[in-house]
Structure formats: structure tokens, C-alpha cells
Amino acid sequence: MSGRYAQETARYRELARAGQTPETMIIACCDSRAAPEAIFGSGPGELFVVRNVANLVPPYSPDGEFHSTSAALEFGVQSLKVKNIVVMGHGRCGGIKAALNPSDPLSPGDFIGKWMSLIAPAASTVNSSTMLTATERQTALERISIRFSLENLRTFPCVSILEKKERLALHGAWFDISTGELWVMNPATGDFERPEVD
Ligand SMILES: [Zn+2]
């Protein structure tokens, strides 16, 4: 046994005995360059993470379909009683790029196009801004989609009730994979603010 697991054996044993009690849930992209545990430097038991293509949250729709992200959200909020939910997007997101270029799909399969259609209206609006470069459109939609997912989170009754009671806080963040900087959304303005650099 070697590496990180060996160093954290005692912590895993304790977590196995006591169960997990993470206070923060992160909704992140599947992208291998944007791993929440690495970005936040967290150890086992600290973050409850759900990852999907482009870190999207669908609206609350109890329609009997298969909703993996909604199921994870329900578990995190109602069973684990997390105190924070962070929607974390990132730069150069392939899912966002696919949403902006529907004629150039991310894959030839059956699912990504449907999934990314969640933000199709926003993608269409951003694409109509002909004064923006492709890179500017990409960054804009990455950040707009985070605000969109935060609004969708509030369509879940369990989230909106707890947020009103101030027992749950929602946050937005955007990770710049080209610099390793985490930009945090200002909840009042929706702007993403670059971290102070010493
Ligand atoms: Zn991504």
C-alpha cells in the first residue's frame, strides 16, 4: 500500500466508523483538470461532490425520469444536511463549447446534446452577440451557466426553504485552468471576482 491512501488510512478508518459529515457540496464538471478535491486541497470526508458534464443543475422536475444530479442534491441537502452548495464551473469547458457549437458536437452519442440543451437559450443569446470573440463567448457562457444552475437549485423546495432559513448557502465559483485561480461569484452582483494575488 502506498501513496495518498496509505497516508490517510487512519482517517478512512475513522470515517468508516463514524460515517461522513461533509458540510459542503460541490457541483463540478467531469473535466479531469477541474477536480474539486485537488482545487480545494480537501481530504476524505470533507466534500460531497457531484460531477456532470458542464456542472449543470437541471430544474426541479419530479417526473419519474432518471435524475442523477437531483438525487445527489436531495441526499446532500436532506440526509447529509450540508451547509453550503458550490456550483463550480471552469475555463475551456468542452460541454460549454459544445453548447455554443451545436453543429460540432462533443461526441456522436445520444446524451450530451440533450443534456446541454438545458442552457440552449443562453447559448443562443450569447452566440447572437457578434461583437464578442469565440473565447469571450465561451467564458461568458461558462459564467452565465453557473448563475443559471444556482437559480435552478432554488427551484428545489428543500433548497429554497433552507436557504430562506439561512441554514444553507449557495455559492458560485469559476476555476481558471490556465492559471490555477479560483474566481468567486459575488452574490450581490453575479460578477466573478478574481482572487487577490499577494
Ligand atoms: Zn467542463
mmCIF file with all atom_site columns, C-alpha atoms and ligand atoms in Angstrom:
data_model
loop_
_atom_site.group_PDB
_atom_site.id
_atom_site.type_symbol
_atom_site.label_atom_id
_atom_site.label_alt_id
_atom_site.label_comp_id
_atom_site.label_asym_id
_atom_site.label_entity_id
_atom_site.label_seq_id
_atom_site.pdbx_PDB_ins_code
_atom_site.Cartn_x
_atom_site.Cartn_y
_atom_site.Cartn_z
_atom_site.occupancy
_atom_site.B_iso_or_equiv
_atom_site.pdbx_formal_charge
_atom_site.auth_seq_id
_atom_site.auth_comp_id
_atom_site.auth_asym_id
_atom_site.auth_atom_id
_atom_site.pdbx_PDB_model_num
ATOM   1   C  CA . MET A 1 1   ? 0.000   0.000  0.000   1.00 0.00 ? 1   MET A CA 1
ATOM   2   C  CA . SER A 1 2   ? 1.461   3.347  -0.954  1.00 0.00 ? 2   SER A CA 1
ATOM   3   C  CA . GLY A 1 3   ? 0.647   6.943  -1.859  1.00 0.00 ? 3   GLY A CA 1
ATOM   4   C  CA . ARG A 1 4   ? -2.198  9.035  -0.589  1.00 0.00 ? 4   ARG A CA 1
ATOM   5   C  CA . TYR A 1 5   ? -4.354  6.148  0.593   1.00 0.00 ? 5   TYR A CA 1
ATOM   6   C  CA . ALA A 1 6   ? -1.576  4.838  2.854   1.00 0.00 ? 6   ALA A CA 1
ATOM   7   C  CA . GLN A 1 7   ? -1.106  8.280  4.418   1.00 0.00 ? 7   GLN A CA 1
ATOM   8   C  CA . GLU A 1 8   ? -4.804  8.632  5.137   1.00 0.00 ? 8   GLU A CA 1
ATOM   9   C  CA . THR A 1 9   ? -5.566  5.144  6.408   1.00 0.00 ? 9   THR A CA 1
ATOM   10  C  CA . ALA A 1 10  ? -6.396  6.339  9.906   1.00 0.00 ? 10  ALA A CA 1
ATOM   11  C  CA . ARG A 1 11  ? -8.749  8.983  8.535   1.00 0.00 ? 11  ARG A CA 1
ATOM   12  C  CA . TYR A 1 12  ? -10.554 6.429  6.346   1.00 0.00 ? 12  TYR A CA 1
ATOM   13  C  CA . ARG A 1 13  ? -10.926 4.085  9.345   1.00 0.00 ? 13  ARG A CA 1
ATOM   14  C  CA . GLU A 1 14  ? -12.444 6.874  11.403  1.00 0.00 ? 14  GLU A CA 1
ATOM   15  C  CA . LEU A 1 15  ? -14.809 7.856  8.560   1.00 0.00 ? 15  LEU A CA 1
ATOM   16  C  CA . ALA A 1 16  ? -15.878 4.242  8.081   1.00 0.00 ? 16  ALA A CA 1
ATOM   17  C  CA . ARG A 1 17  ? -16.756 4.019  11.763  1.00 0.00 ? 17  ARG A CA 1
ATOM   18  C  CA . ALA A 1 18  ? -18.408 7.395  12.219  1.00 0.00 ? 18  ALA A CA 1
ATOM   19  C  CA . GLY A 1 19  ? -19.858 7.976  8.731   1.00 0.00 ? 19  GLY A CA 1
ATOM   20  C  CA . GLN A 1 20  ? -19.464 11.014 6.542   1.00 0.00 ? 20  GLN A CA 1
ATOM   21  C  CA . THR A 1 21  ? -20.422 14.506 7.715   1.00 0.00 ? 21  THR A CA 1
ATOM   22  C  CA . PRO A 1 22  ? -19.272 16.863 4.954   1.00 0.00 ? 22  PRO A CA 1
ATOM   23  C  CA . GLU A 1 23  ? -20.537 20.433 5.294   1.00 0.00 ? 23  GLU A CA 1
ATOM   24  C  CA . THR A 1 24  ? -20.030 21.428 1.673   1.00 0.00 ? 24  THR A CA 1
ATOM   25  C  CA . MET A 1 25  ? -21.454 20.027 -1.524  1.00 0.00 ? 25  MET A CA 1
ATOM   26  C  CA . ILE A 1 26  ? -19.718 20.831 -4.794  1.00 0.00 ? 26  ILE A CA 1
ATOM   27  C  CA . ILE A 1 27  ? -21.339 20.548 -8.209  1.00 0.00 ? 27  ILE A CA 1
ATOM   28  C  CA . ALA A 1 28  ? -18.478 20.397 -10.696 1.00 0.00 ? 28  ALA A CA 1
ATOM   29  C  CA . CYS A 1 29  ? -17.701 19.353 -14.257 1.00 0.00 ? 29  CYS A CA 1
ATOM   30  C  CA . CYS A 1 30  ? -16.358 15.915 -15.174 1.00 0.00 ? 30  CYS A CA 1
ATOM   31  C  CA . ASP A 1 31  ? -13.311 17.588 -16.734 1.00 0.00 ? 31  ASP A CA 1
ATOM   32  C  CA . SER A 1 32  ? -10.159 15.876 -15.449 1.00 0.00 ? 32  SER A CA 1
ATOM   33  C  CA . ARG A 1 33  ? -8.450  19.257 -14.982 1.00 0.00 ? 33  ARG A CA 1
ATOM   34  C  CA . ALA A 1 34  ? -11.083 20.628 -12.609 1.00 0.00 ? 34  ALA A CA 1
ATOM   35  C  CA . ALA A 1 35  ? -11.176 18.130 -9.718  1.00 0.00 ? 35  ALA A CA 1
ATOM   36  C  CA . PRO A 1 36  ? -12.731 19.799 -6.650  1.00 0.00 ? 36  PRO A CA 1
ATOM   37  C  CA . GLU A 1 37  ? -10.710 17.831 -4.081  1.00 0.00 ? 37  GLU A CA 1
ATOM   38  C  CA . ALA A 1 38  ? -7.477  18.923 -5.754  1.00 0.00 ? 38  ALA A CA 1
ATOM   39  C  CA . ILE A 1 39  ? -8.560  22.569 -6.163  1.00 0.00 ? 39  ILE A CA 1
ATOM   40  C  CA . PHE A 1 40  ? -9.732  22.910 -2.563  1.00 0.00 ? 40  PHE A CA 1
ATOM   41  C  CA . GLY A 1 41  ? -6.977  20.715 -1.128  1.00 0.00 ? 41  GLY A CA 1
ATOM   42  C  CA . SER A 1 42  ? -9.550  18.636 0.716   1.00 0.00 ? 42  SER A CA 1
ATOM   43  C  CA . GLY A 1 43  ? -9.135  15.216 2.256   1.00 0.00 ? 43  GLY A CA 1
ATOM   44  C  CA . PRO A 1 44  ? -11.539 12.274 2.532   1.00 0.00 ? 44  PRO A CA 1
ATOM   45  C  CA . GLY A 1 45  ? -14.858 13.082 4.143   1.00 0.00 ? 45  GLY A CA 1
ATOM   46  C  CA . GLU A 1 46  ? -14.689 16.844 3.581   1.00 0.00 ? 46  GLU A CA 1
ATOM   47  C  CA . LEU A 1 47  ? -16.543 17.454 0.315   1.00 0.00 ? 47  LEU A CA 1
ATOM   48  C  CA . PHE A 1 48  ? -19.704 15.862 -1.059  1.00 0.00 ? 48  PHE A CA 1
ATOM   49  C  CA . VAL A 1 49  ? -19.129 16.038 -4.800  1.00 0.00 ? 49  VAL A CA 1
ATOM   50  C  CA . VAL A 1 50  ? -21.375 15.511 -7.790  1.00 0.00 ? 50  VAL A CA 1
ATOM   51  C  CA . ARG A 1 51  ? -19.791 15.928 -11.199 1.00 0.00 ? 51  ARG A CA 1
ATOM   52  C  CA . ASN A 1 52  ? -21.544 16.058 -14.546 1.00 0.00 ? 52  ASN A CA 1
ATOM   53  C  CA . VAL A 1 53  ? -20.888 17.480 -17.999 1.00 0.00 ? 53  VAL A CA 1
ATOM   54  C  CA . ALA A 1 54  ? -20.532 21.271 -17.608 1.00 0.00 ? 54  ALA A CA 1
ATOM   55  C  CA . ASN A 1 55  ? -21.600 21.299 -13.924 1.00 0.00 ? 55  ASN A CA 1
ATOM   56  C  CA . LEU A 1 56  ? -25.262 21.955 -14.711 1.00 0.00 ? 56  LEU A CA 1
ATOM   57  C  CA . VAL A 1 57  ? -28.181 21.695 -12.328 1.00 0.00 ? 57  VAL A CA 1
ATOM   58  C  CA . PRO A 1 58  ? -31.478 20.885 -14.036 1.00 0.00 ? 58  PRO A CA 1
ATOM   59  C  CA . PRO A 1 59  ? -34.668 22.490 -12.711 1.00 0.00 ? 59  PRO A CA 1
ATOM   60  C  CA . TYR A 1 60  ? -36.750 20.610 -10.139 1.00 0.00 ? 60  TYR A CA 1
ATOM   61  C  CA . SER A 1 61  ? -38.870 18.180 -12.158 1.00 0.00 ? 61  SER A CA 1
ATOM   62  C  CA . PRO A 1 62  ? -40.216 15.153 -10.294 1.00 0.00 ? 62  PRO A CA 1
ATOM   63  C  CA . ASP A 1 63  ? -41.369 13.396 -13.466 1.00 0.00 ? 63  ASP A CA 1
ATOM   64  C  CA . GLY A 1 64  ? -40.262 9.818  -12.848 1.00 0.00 ? 64  GLY A CA 1
ATOM   65  C  CA . GLU A 1 65  ? -37.233 10.090 -15.131 1.00 0.00 ? 65  GLU A CA 1
ATOM   66  C  CA . PHE A 1 66  ? -33.651 9.309  -14.135 1.00 0.00 ? 66  PHE A CA 1
ATOM   67  C  CA . HIS A 1 67  ? -32.228 12.376 -12.401 1.00 0.00 ? 67  HIS A CA 1
ATOM   68  C  CA . SER A 1 68  ? -28.785 11.592 -11.035 1.00 0.00 ? 68  SER A CA 1
ATOM   69  C  CA . THR A 1 69  ? -27.807 15.165 -10.178 1.00 0.00 ? 69  THR A CA 1
ATOM   70  C  CA . SER A 1 70  ? -31.157 15.842 -8.493  1.00 0.00 ? 70  SER A CA 1
ATOM   71  C  CA . ALA A 1 71  ? -30.818 12.604 -6.494  1.00 0.00 ? 71  ALA A CA 1
ATOM   72  C  CA . ALA A 1 72  ? -27.346 13.606 -5.275  1.00 0.00 ? 72  ALA A CA 1
ATOM   73  C  CA . LEU A 1 73  ? -28.681 17.052 -4.392  1.00 0.00 ? 73  LEU A CA 1
ATOM   74  C  CA . GLU A 1 74  ? -31.559 15.559 -2.429  1.00 0.00 ? 74  GLU A CA 1
ATOM   75  C  CA . PHE A 1 75  ? -29.183 13.310 -0.500  1.00 0.00 ? 75  PHE A CA 1
ATOM   76  C  CA . GLY A 1 76  ? -26.697 16.081 0.211   1.00 0.00 ? 76  GLY A CA 1
ATOM   77  C  CA . VAL A 1 77  ? -29.307 18.556 1.424   1.00 0.00 ? 77  VAL A CA 1
ATOM   78  C  CA . GLN A 1 78  ? -31.830 16.321 3.171   1.00 0.00 ? 78  GLN A CA 1
ATOM   79  C  CA . SER A 1 79  ? -29.694 13.498 4.582   1.00 0.00 ? 79  SER A CA 1
ATOM   80  C  CA . LEU A 1 80  ? -26.211 14.956 4.985   1.00 0.00 ? 80  LEU A CA 1
ATOM   81  C  CA . LYS A 1 81  ? -27.622 18.430 5.716   1.00 0.00 ? 81  LYS A CA 1
ATOM   82  C  CA . VAL A 1 82  ? -24.746 20.226 4.009   1.00 0.00 ? 82  VAL A CA 1
ATOM   83  C  CA . LYS A 1 83  ? -24.453 23.915 4.908   1.00 0.00 ? 83  LYS A CA 1
ATOM   84  C  CA . ASN A 1 84  ? -23.023 25.087 1.576   1.00 0.00 ? 84  ASN A CA 1
ATOM   85  C  CA . ILE A 1 85  ? -23.510 24.223 -2.076  1.00 0.00 ? 85  ILE A CA 1
ATOM   86  C  CA . VAL A 1 86  ? -20.904 25.442 -4.557  1.00 0.00 ? 86  VAL A CA 1
ATOM   87  C  CA . VAL A 1 87  ? -21.546 25.343 -8.298  1.00 0.00 ? 87  VAL A CA 1
ATOM   88  C  CA . MET A 1 88  ? -18.042 25.366 -9.752  1.00 0.00 ? 88  MET A CA 1
ATOM   89  C  CA . GLY A 1 89  ? -17.546 25.940 -13.460 1.00 0.00 ? 89  GLY A CA 1
ATOM   90  C  CA . HIS A 1 90  ? -14.232 26.170 -15.239 1.00 0.00 ? 90  HIS A CA 1
ATOM   91  C  CA . GLY A 1 91  ? -12.433 27.663 -18.220 1.00 0.00 ? 91  GLY A CA 1
ATOM   92  C  CA . ARG A 1 92  ? -12.148 25.853 -21.568 1.00 0.00 ? 92  ARG A CA 1
ATOM   93  C  CA . CYS A 1 93  ? -15.134 23.654 -20.715 1.00 0.00 ? 93  CYS A CA 1
ATOM   94  C  CA . GLY A 1 94  ? -15.852 21.216 -23.534 1.00 0.00 ? 94  GLY A CA 1
ATOM   95  C  CA . GLY A 1 95  ? -19.520 20.966 -22.608 1.00 0.00 ? 95  GLY A CA 1
ATOM   96  C  CA . ILE A 1 96  ? -19.967 24.724 -22.818 1.00 0.00 ? 96  ILE A CA 1
ATOM   97  C  CA . LYS A 1 97  ? -18.095 24.773 -26.122 1.00 0.00 ? 97  LYS A CA 1
ATOM   98  C  CA . ALA A 1 98  ? -20.476 22.120 -27.447 1.00 0.00 ? 98  ALA A CA 1
ATOM   99  C  CA . ALA A 1 99  ? -23.474 24.193 -26.347 1.00 0.00 ? 99  ALA A CA 1
ATOM   100 C  CA . LEU A 1 100 ? -22.102 27.151 -28.331 1.00 0.00 ? 100 LEU A CA 1
ATOM   101 C  CA . ASN A 1 101 ? -21.364 24.992 -31.377 1.00 0.00 ? 101 ASN A CA 1
ATOM   102 C  CA . PRO A 1 102 ? -24.280 22.546 -31.684 1.00 0.00 ? 102 PRO A CA 1
ATOM   103 C  CA . SER A 1 103 ? -23.188 21.649 -35.211 1.00 0.00 ? 103 SER A CA 1
ATOM   104 C  CA . ASP A 1 104 ? -19.867 20.453 -33.769 1.00 0.00 ? 104 ASP A CA 1
ATOM   105 C  CA . PRO A 1 105 ? -20.994 18.071 -31.014 1.00 0.00 ? 105 PRO A CA 1
ATOM   106 C  CA . LEU A 1 106 ? -18.696 16.900 -28.227 1.00 0.00 ? 106 LEU A CA 1
ATOM   107 C  CA . SER A 1 107 ? -19.406 13.295 -29.145 1.00 0.00 ? 107 SER A CA 1
ATOM   108 C  CA . PRO A 1 108 ? -21.556 11.386 -31.633 1.00 0.00 ? 108 PRO A CA 1
ATOM   109 C  CA . GLY A 1 109 ? -23.663 9.831  -28.835 1.00 0.00 ? 109 GLY A CA 1
ATOM   110 C  CA . ASP A 1 110 ? -27.205 10.181 -27.605 1.00 0.00 ? 110 ASP A CA 1
ATOM   111 C  CA . PHE A 1 111 ? -26.942 12.139 -24.386 1.00 0.00 ? 111 PHE A CA 1
ATOM   112 C  CA . ILE A 1 112 ? -24.708 15.210 -24.410 1.00 0.00 ? 112 ILE A CA 1
ATOM   113 C  CA . GLY A 1 113 ? -26.817 17.234 -26.839 1.00 0.00 ? 113 GLY A CA 1
ATOM   114 C  CA . LYS A 1 114 ? -29.934 16.689 -24.750 1.00 0.00 ? 114 LYS A CA 1
ATOM   115 C  CA . TRP A 1 115 ? -28.079 17.491 -21.528 1.00 0.00 ? 115 TRP A CA 1
ATOM   116 C  CA . MET A 1 116 ? -26.585 20.704 -22.912 1.00 0.00 ? 116 MET A CA 1
ATOM   117 C  CA . SER A 1 117 ? -29.981 21.799 -24.232 1.00 0.00 ? 117 SER A CA 1
ATOM   118 C  CA . LEU A 1 118 ? -30.592 22.895 -20.636 1.00 0.00 ? 118 LEU A CA 1
ATOM   119 C  CA . ILE A 1 119 ? -28.630 26.041 -21.480 1.00 0.00 ? 119 ILE A CA 1
ATOM   120 C  CA . ALA A 1 120 ? -29.565 26.297 -25.172 1.00 0.00 ? 120 ALA A CA 1
ATOM   121 C  CA . PRO A 1 121 ? -31.480 29.587 -24.760 1.00 0.00 ? 121 PRO A CA 1
ATOM   122 C  CA . ALA A 1 122 ? -28.492 31.196 -23.013 1.00 0.00 ? 122 ALA A CA 1
ATOM   123 C  CA . ALA A 1 123 ? -26.107 29.770 -25.622 1.00 0.00 ? 123 ALA A CA 1
ATOM   124 C  CA . SER A 1 124 ? -28.266 31.220 -28.375 1.00 0.00 ? 124 SER A CA 1
ATOM   125 C  CA . THR A 1 125 ? -28.287 34.646 -26.735 1.00 0.00 ? 125 THR A CA 1
ATOM   126 C  CA . VAL A 1 126 ? -24.512 34.617 -26.245 1.00 0.00 ? 126 VAL A CA 1
ATOM   127 C  CA . ASN A 1 127 ? -23.989 33.453 -29.830 1.00 0.00 ? 127 ASN A CA 1
ATOM   128 C  CA . SER A 1 128 ? -26.059 36.348 -31.117 1.00 0.00 ? 128 SER A CA 1
ATOM   129 C  CA . SER A 1 129 ? -23.523 38.769 -29.611 1.00 0.00 ? 129 SER A CA 1
ATOM   130 C  CA . THR A 1 130 ? -21.441 39.091 -32.739 1.00 0.00 ? 130 THR A CA 1
ATOM   131 C  CA . MET A 1 131 ? -19.106 41.649 -31.184 1.00 0.00 ? 131 MET A CA 1
ATOM   132 C  CA . LEU A 1 132 ? -17.691 39.008 -28.856 1.00 0.00 ? 132 LEU A CA 1
ATOM   133 C  CA . THR A 1 133 ? -14.842 36.725 -29.860 1.00 0.00 ? 133 THR A CA 1
ATOM   134 C  CA . ALA A 1 134 ? -15.243 32.966 -29.575 1.00 0.00 ? 134 ALA A CA 1
ATOM   135 C  CA . THR A 1 135 ? -13.144 32.998 -26.393 1.00 0.00 ? 135 THR A CA 1
ATOM   136 C  CA . GLU A 1 136 ? -15.243 35.774 -24.853 1.00 0.00 ? 136 GLU A CA 1
ATOM   137 C  CA . ARG A 1 137 ? -18.464 33.903 -25.702 1.00 0.00 ? 137 ARG A CA 1
ATOM   138 C  CA . GLN A 1 138 ? -17.051 30.766 -24.112 1.00 0.00 ? 138 GLN A CA 1
ATOM   139 C  CA . THR A 1 139 ? -16.120 32.499 -20.840 1.00 0.00 ? 139 THR A CA 1
ATOM   140 C  CA . ALA A 1 140 ? -19.428 34.369 -20.780 1.00 0.00 ? 140 ALA A CA 1
ATOM   141 C  CA . LEU A 1 141 ? -21.485 31.199 -21.134 1.00 0.00 ? 141 LEU A CA 1
ATOM   142 C  CA . GLU A 1 142 ? -19.367 29.354 -18.567 1.00 0.00 ? 142 GLU A CA 1
ATOM   143 C  CA . ARG A 1 143 ? -20.264 32.041 -16.031 1.00 0.00 ? 143 ARG A CA 1
ATOM   144 C  CA . ILE A 1 144 ? -23.871 32.533 -17.136 1.00 0.00 ? 144 ILE A CA 1
ATOM   145 C  CA . SER A 1 145 ? -24.447 28.787 -16.791 1.00 0.00 ? 145 SER A CA 1
ATOM   146 C  CA . ILE A 1 146 ? -23.231 28.910 -13.173 1.00 0.00 ? 146 ILE A CA 1
ATOM   147 C  CA . ARG A 1 147 ? -25.789 31.618 -12.368 1.00 0.00 ? 147 ARG A CA 1
ATOM   148 C  CA . PHE A 1 148 ? -28.411 29.577 -14.261 1.00 0.00 ? 148 PHE A CA 1
ATOM   149 C  CA . SER A 1 149 ? -27.611 26.480 -12.180 1.00 0.00 ? 149 SER A CA 1
ATOM   150 C  CA . LEU A 1 150 ? -27.823 28.488 -8.951  1.00 0.00 ? 150 LEU A CA 1
ATOM   151 C  CA . GLU A 1 151 ? -31.297 29.654 -9.979  1.00 0.00 ? 151 GLU A CA 1
ATOM   152 C  CA . ASN A 1 152 ? -32.289 26.078 -10.809 1.00 0.00 ? 152 ASN A CA 1
ATOM   153 C  CA . LEU A 1 153 ? -31.049 24.970 -7.380  1.00 0.00 ? 153 LEU A CA 1
ATOM   154 C  CA . ARG A 1 154 ? -33.601 27.349 -5.867  1.00 0.00 ? 154 ARG A CA 1
ATOM   155 C  CA . THR A 1 155 ? -36.434 25.584 -7.730  1.00 0.00 ? 155 THR A CA 1
ATOM   156 C  CA . PHE A 1 156 ? -35.881 22.594 -5.396  1.00 0.00 ? 156 PHE A CA 1
ATOM   157 C  CA . PRO A 1 157 ? -38.165 23.139 -2.400  1.00 0.00 ? 157 PRO A CA 1
ATOM   158 C  CA . CYS A 1 158 ? -35.645 21.607 0.018   1.00 0.00 ? 158 CYS A CA 1
ATOM   159 C  CA . VAL A 1 159 ? -33.009 24.102 -1.129  1.00 0.00 ? 159 VAL A CA 1
ATOM   160 C  CA . SER A 1 160 ? -35.133 27.252 -1.184  1.00 0.00 ? 160 SER A CA 1
ATOM   161 C  CA . ILE A 1 161 ? -36.698 26.568 2.229   1.00 0.00 ? 161 ILE A CA 1
ATOM   162 C  CA . LEU A 1 162 ? -33.329 26.009 3.908   1.00 0.00 ? 162 LEU A CA 1
ATOM   163 C  CA . GLU A 1 163 ? -31.758 28.989 2.157   1.00 0.00 ? 163 GLU A CA 1
ATOM   164 C  CA . LYS A 1 164 ? -34.549 31.250 3.435   1.00 0.00 ? 164 LYS A CA 1
ATOM   165 C  CA . LYS A 1 165 ? -33.908 29.907 6.945   1.00 0.00 ? 165 LYS A CA 1
ATOM   166 C  CA . GLU A 1 166 ? -30.181 30.671 6.446   1.00 0.00 ? 166 GLU A CA 1
ATOM   167 C  CA . ARG A 1 167 ? -29.264 27.063 7.107   1.00 0.00 ? 167 ARG A CA 1
ATOM   168 C  CA . LEU A 1 168 ? -27.963 26.592 3.573   1.00 0.00 ? 168 LEU A CA 1
ATOM   169 C  CA . ALA A 1 169 ? -25.849 28.974 1.476   1.00 0.00 ? 169 ALA A CA 1
ATOM   170 C  CA . LEU A 1 170 ? -25.379 28.810 -2.296  1.00 0.00 ? 170 LEU A CA 1
ATOM   171 C  CA . HIS A 1 171 ? -22.140 29.887 -3.956  1.00 0.00 ? 171 HIS A CA 1
ATOM   172 C  CA . GLY A 1 172 ? -20.771 30.209 -7.490  1.00 0.00 ? 172 GLY A CA 1
ATOM   173 C  CA . ALA A 1 173 ? -17.145 29.736 -8.499  1.00 0.00 ? 173 ALA A CA 1
ATOM   174 C  CA . TRP A 1 174 ? -15.202 29.521 -11.750 1.00 0.00 ? 174 TRP A CA 1
ATOM   175 C  CA . PHE A 1 175 ? -11.827 27.812 -11.973 1.00 0.00 ? 175 PHE A CA 1
ATOM   176 C  CA . ASP A 1 176 ? -9.355  29.182 -14.497 1.00 0.00 ? 176 ASP A CA 1
ATOM   177 C  CA . ILE A 1 177 ? -7.457  26.084 -15.518 1.00 0.00 ? 177 ILE A CA 1
ATOM   178 C  CA . SER A 1 178 ? -4.889  28.147 -17.421 1.00 0.00 ? 178 SER A CA 1
ATOM   179 C  CA . THR A 1 179 ? -3.703  29.909 -14.232 1.00 0.00 ? 179 THR A CA 1
ATOM   180 C  CA . GLY A 1 180 ? -4.989  27.697 -11.424 1.00 0.00 ? 180 GLY A CA 1
ATOM   181 C  CA . GLU A 1 181 ? -7.023  30.595 -9.979  1.00 0.00 ? 181 GLU A CA 1
ATOM   182 C  CA . LEU A 1 182 ? -10.458 30.185 -8.438  1.00 0.00 ? 182 LEU A CA 1
ATOM   183 C  CA . TRP A 1 183 ? -12.779 33.125 -9.161  1.00 0.00 ? 183 TRP A CA 1
ATOM   184 C  CA . VAL A 1 184 ? -15.665 33.516 -6.709  1.00 0.00 ? 184 VAL A CA 1
ATOM   185 C  CA . MET A 1 185 ? -19.085 34.856 -7.645  1.00 0.00 ? 185 MET A CA 1
ATOM   186 C  CA . ASN A 1 186 ? -20.213 37.984 -5.852  1.00 0.00 ? 186 ASN A CA 1
ATOM   187 C  CA . PRO A 1 187 ? -23.737 37.004 -4.693  1.00 0.00 ? 187 PRO A CA 1
ATOM   188 C  CA . ALA A 1 188 ? -24.979 40.602 -4.914  1.00 0.00 ? 188 ALA A CA 1
ATOM   189 C  CA . THR A 1 189 ? -23.874 41.338 -8.477  1.00 0.00 ? 189 THR A CA 1
ATOM   190 C  CA . GLY A 1 190 ? -23.340 37.890 -10.029 1.00 0.00 ? 190 GLY A CA 1
ATOM   191 C  CA . ASP A 1 191 ? -19.876 39.017 -11.149 1.00 0.00 ? 191 ASP A CA 1
ATOM   192 C  CA . PHE A 1 192 ? -16.942 36.651 -10.830 1.00 0.00 ? 192 PHE A CA 1
ATOM   193 C  CA . GLU A 1 193 ? -14.092 38.213 -8.877  1.00 0.00 ? 193 GLU A CA 1
ATOM   194 C  CA . ARG A 1 194 ? -10.509 37.263 -9.315  1.00 0.00 ? 194 ARG A CA 1
ATOM   195 C  CA . PRO A 1 195 ? -8.748  36.239 -6.094  1.00 0.00 ? 195 PRO A CA 1
ATOM   196 C  CA . GLU A 1 196 ? -6.423  38.765 -4.505  1.00 0.00 ? 196 GLU A CA 1
ATOM   197 C  CA . VAL A 1 197 ? -2.887  37.930 -5.543  1.00 0.00 ? 197 VAL A CA 1
ATOM   198 C  CA . ASP A 1 198 ? -0.223  38.650 -2.911  1.00 0.00 ? 198 ASP A CA 1
HETATM 199 ZN ZN . ZN  B 2 .   ? -16.275 21.242 -18.270 1.00 0.00 ? 1   ZN  B ZN 1
#
